[in-house]
Amino acid sequence: MYLKKCYVSSFGKLKDYTLEFNNGLNTVKEDNGWGKTTLATFIKVMFYGIDNGRKGILDSERKKYKPWNSTEKFGGYIEFDRNGKTFRLERYFGNKESEDTVR
């Protein structure tokens, strides 16, 4: 399996961001504070869902990466190749788990 493309509609500080991956090693080289950790977390939650942590904002990815200036759902999609077939996984997260969608 390898990643082909990801699109972040809105997730943390990233908004309307597309990244196309090349075969081999891909790097994201940006300044501190750009959102590299946010991008890595976005890729993780696309496959495994979001951690709802039951304590505070530091323990809850939903609270930490929900855009501050929006009440809309946040998320995007990721495209990947597995055995020569391309798949697209879309996830959007709401204020609570029952509002999440995956397709």
mmCIF file of C-alpha atoms in Angstrom:
data_model
loop_
_atom_site.group_PDB
_atom_site.id
_atom_site.type_symbol
_atom_site.label_atom_id
_atom_site.label_comp_id
_atom_site.label_asym_id
_atom_site.label_seq_id
_atom_site.Cartn_x
_atom_site.Cartn_y
_atom_site.Cartn_z
ATOM 1 C CA MET A 1 0.000 0.000 0.000
ATOM 2 C CA TYR A 2 1.158 3.520 -0.657
ATOM 3 C CA LEU A 3 -0.372 6.952 -0.254
ATOM 4 C CA LYS A 4 -1.216 8.893 -3.400
ATOM 5 C CA LYS A 5 -2.952 12.087 -2.279
ATOM 6 C CA CYS A 6 -4.594 13.743 0.670
ATOM 7 C CA TYR A 7 -6.950 16.688 0.815
ATOM 8 C CA VAL A 8 -7.586 18.552 4.049
ATOM 9 C CA SER A 9 -10.851 20.466 3.899
ATOM 10 C CA SER A 10 -10.328 21.779 7.408
ATOM 11 C CA PHE A 11 -8.331 20.222 10.250
ATOM 12 C CA GLY A 12 -6.614 22.234 12.946
ATOM 13 C CA LYS A 13 -4.755 25.069 11.278
ATOM 14 C CA LEU A 14 -4.796 23.384 7.839
ATOM 15 C CA LYS A 15 -7.558 24.459 5.476
ATOM 16 C CA ASP A 16 -8.119 23.630 1.796
ATOM 17 C CA TYR A 17 -4.717 21.917 1.562
ATOM 18 C CA THR A 18 -3.773 19.210 -0.955
ATOM 19 C CA LEU A 19 -0.658 17.048 -0.858
ATOM 20 C CA GLU A 20 0.205 14.641 -3.665
ATOM 21 C CA PHE A 21 2.697 11.935 -2.764
ATOM 22 C CA ASN A 22 5.438 10.597 -5.049
ATOM 23 C CA ASN A 23 6.698 7.024 -5.171
ATOM 24 C CA GLY A 24 9.436 6.503 -2.599
ATOM 25 C CA LEU A 25 10.253 8.733 0.330
ATOM 26 C CA ASN A 26 8.263 11.939 0.741
ATOM 27 C CA THR A 27 9.203 14.732 3.123
ATOM 28 C CA VAL A 28 7.363 17.772 4.373
ATOM 29 C CA LYS A 29 9.857 20.513 5.105
ATOM 30 C CA GLU A 30 8.170 23.576 6.526
ATOM 31 C CA ASP A 31 8.863 26.123 9.261
ATOM 32 C CA ASN A 32 8.004 25.482 12.899
ATOM 33 C CA GLY A 33 4.329 26.107 13.511
ATOM 34 C CA TRP A 34 3.304 25.373 9.912
ATOM 35 C CA GLY A 35 1.269 22.262 10.794
ATOM 36 C CA LYS A 36 3.504 19.239 10.148
ATOM 37 C CA THR A 37 2.247 17.424 13.253
ATOM 38 C CA THR A 38 -1.314 18.387 12.325
ATOM 39 C CA LEU A 39 -0.798 16.874 8.861
ATOM 40 C CA ALA A 40 0.621 13.653 10.349
ATOM 41 C CA THR A 41 -2.343 13.433 12.734
ATOM 42 C CA PHE A 42 -4.746 14.058 9.848
ATOM 43 C CA ILE A 43 -3.298 11.093 7.926
ATOM 44 C CA LYS A 44 -3.603 8.889 11.030
ATOM 45 C CA VAL A 45 -7.225 9.825 11.765
ATOM 46 C CA MET A 46 -8.232 9.238 8.146
ATOM 47 C CA PHE A 47 -7.375 5.548 8.623
ATOM 48 C CA TYR A 48 -8.094 4.966 12.318
ATOM 49 C CA GLY A 49 -10.625 7.594 13.351
ATOM 50 C CA ILE A 50 -10.234 10.358 15.878
ATOM 51 C CA ASP A 51 -9.284 9.894 19.525
ATOM 52 C CA ASN A 52 -12.024 11.364 21.681
ATOM 53 C CA GLY A 53 -9.979 11.478 24.910
ATOM 54 C CA ARG A 54 -12.172 11.845 27.961
ATOM 55 C CA LYS A 55 -10.140 14.428 29.862
ATOM 56 C CA GLY A 56 -9.137 17.790 28.456
ATOM 57 C CA ILE A 57 -8.181 19.383 25.161
ATOM 58 C CA LEU A 58 -4.688 17.879 25.316
ATOM 59 C CA ASP A 59 -6.143 14.356 25.447
ATOM 60 C CA SER A 60 -8.836 14.841 22.803
ATOM 61 C CA GLU A 61 -7.858 15.055 19.126
ATOM 62 C CA ARG A 62 -11.436 16.125 18.372
ATOM 63 C CA LYS A 63 -11.085 19.205 20.577
ATOM 64 C CA LYS A 64 -7.485 19.904 19.625
ATOM 65 C CA TYR A 65 -7.915 19.768 15.821
ATOM 66 C CA LYS A 66 -11.426 21.193 15.488
ATOM 67 C CA PRO A 67 -10.962 24.533 13.711
ATOM 68 C CA TRP A 68 -11.456 27.404 16.133
ATOM 69 C CA ASN A 69 -13.231 29.688 13.691
ATOM 70 C CA SER A 70 -15.841 27.250 12.398
ATOM 71 C CA THR A 71 -18.769 25.192 13.620
ATOM 72 C CA GLU A 72 -18.797 23.059 10.467
ATOM 73 C CA LYS A 73 -17.561 19.494 10.239
ATOM 74 C CA PHE A 74 -13.836 19.111 9.681
ATOM 75 C CA GLY A 75 -11.822 16.479 7.835
ATOM 76 C CA GLY A 76 -11.111 15.572 4.236
ATOM 77 C CA TYR A 77 -9.989 12.551 2.259
ATOM 78 C CA ILE A 78 -6.989 10.392 1.511
ATOM 79 C CA GLU A 79 -6.298 8.342 -1.616
ATOM 80 C CA PHE A 80 -4.108 5.270 -1.507
ATOM 81 C CA ASP A 81 -3.146 2.370 -3.732
ATOM 82 C CA ARG A 82 -3.421 -1.255 -2.670
ATOM 83 C CA ASN A 83 -2.504 -4.060 -5.069
ATOM 84 C CA GLY A 84 -2.920 -1.802 -8.098
ATOM 85 C CA LYS A 85 -6.352 -0.464 -7.056
ATOM 86 C CA THR A 86 -6.906 3.110 -5.935
ATOM 87 C CA PHE A 87 -9.136 3.732 -2.931
ATOM 88 C CA ARG A 88 -10.452 6.972 -1.484
ATOM 89 C CA LEU A 89 -11.352 7.288 2.179
ATOM 90 C CA GLU A 90 -13.349 10.321 3.324
ATOM 91 C CA ARG A 91 -13.907 11.240 6.943
ATOM 92 C CA TYR A 92 -15.564 14.269 8.446
ATOM 93 C CA PHE A 93 -15.828 14.921 12.150
ATOM 94 C CA GLY A 94 -18.510 16.847 13.999
ATOM 95 C CA ASN A 95 -18.734 18.166 17.533
ATOM 96 C CA LYS A 96 -19.383 14.655 18.822
ATOM 97 C CA GLU A 97 -18.800 11.101 17.589
ATOM 98 C CA SER A 98 -22.419 10.631 16.485
ATOM 99 C CA GLU A 99 -21.946 13.453 13.930
ATOM 100 C CA ASP A 100 -18.920 11.826 12.259
ATOM 101 C CA THR A 101 -19.186 10.452 8.722
ATOM 102 C CA VAL A 102 -16.951 8.004 6.894
ATOM 103 C CA ARG A 103 -17.194 6.952 3.282
#
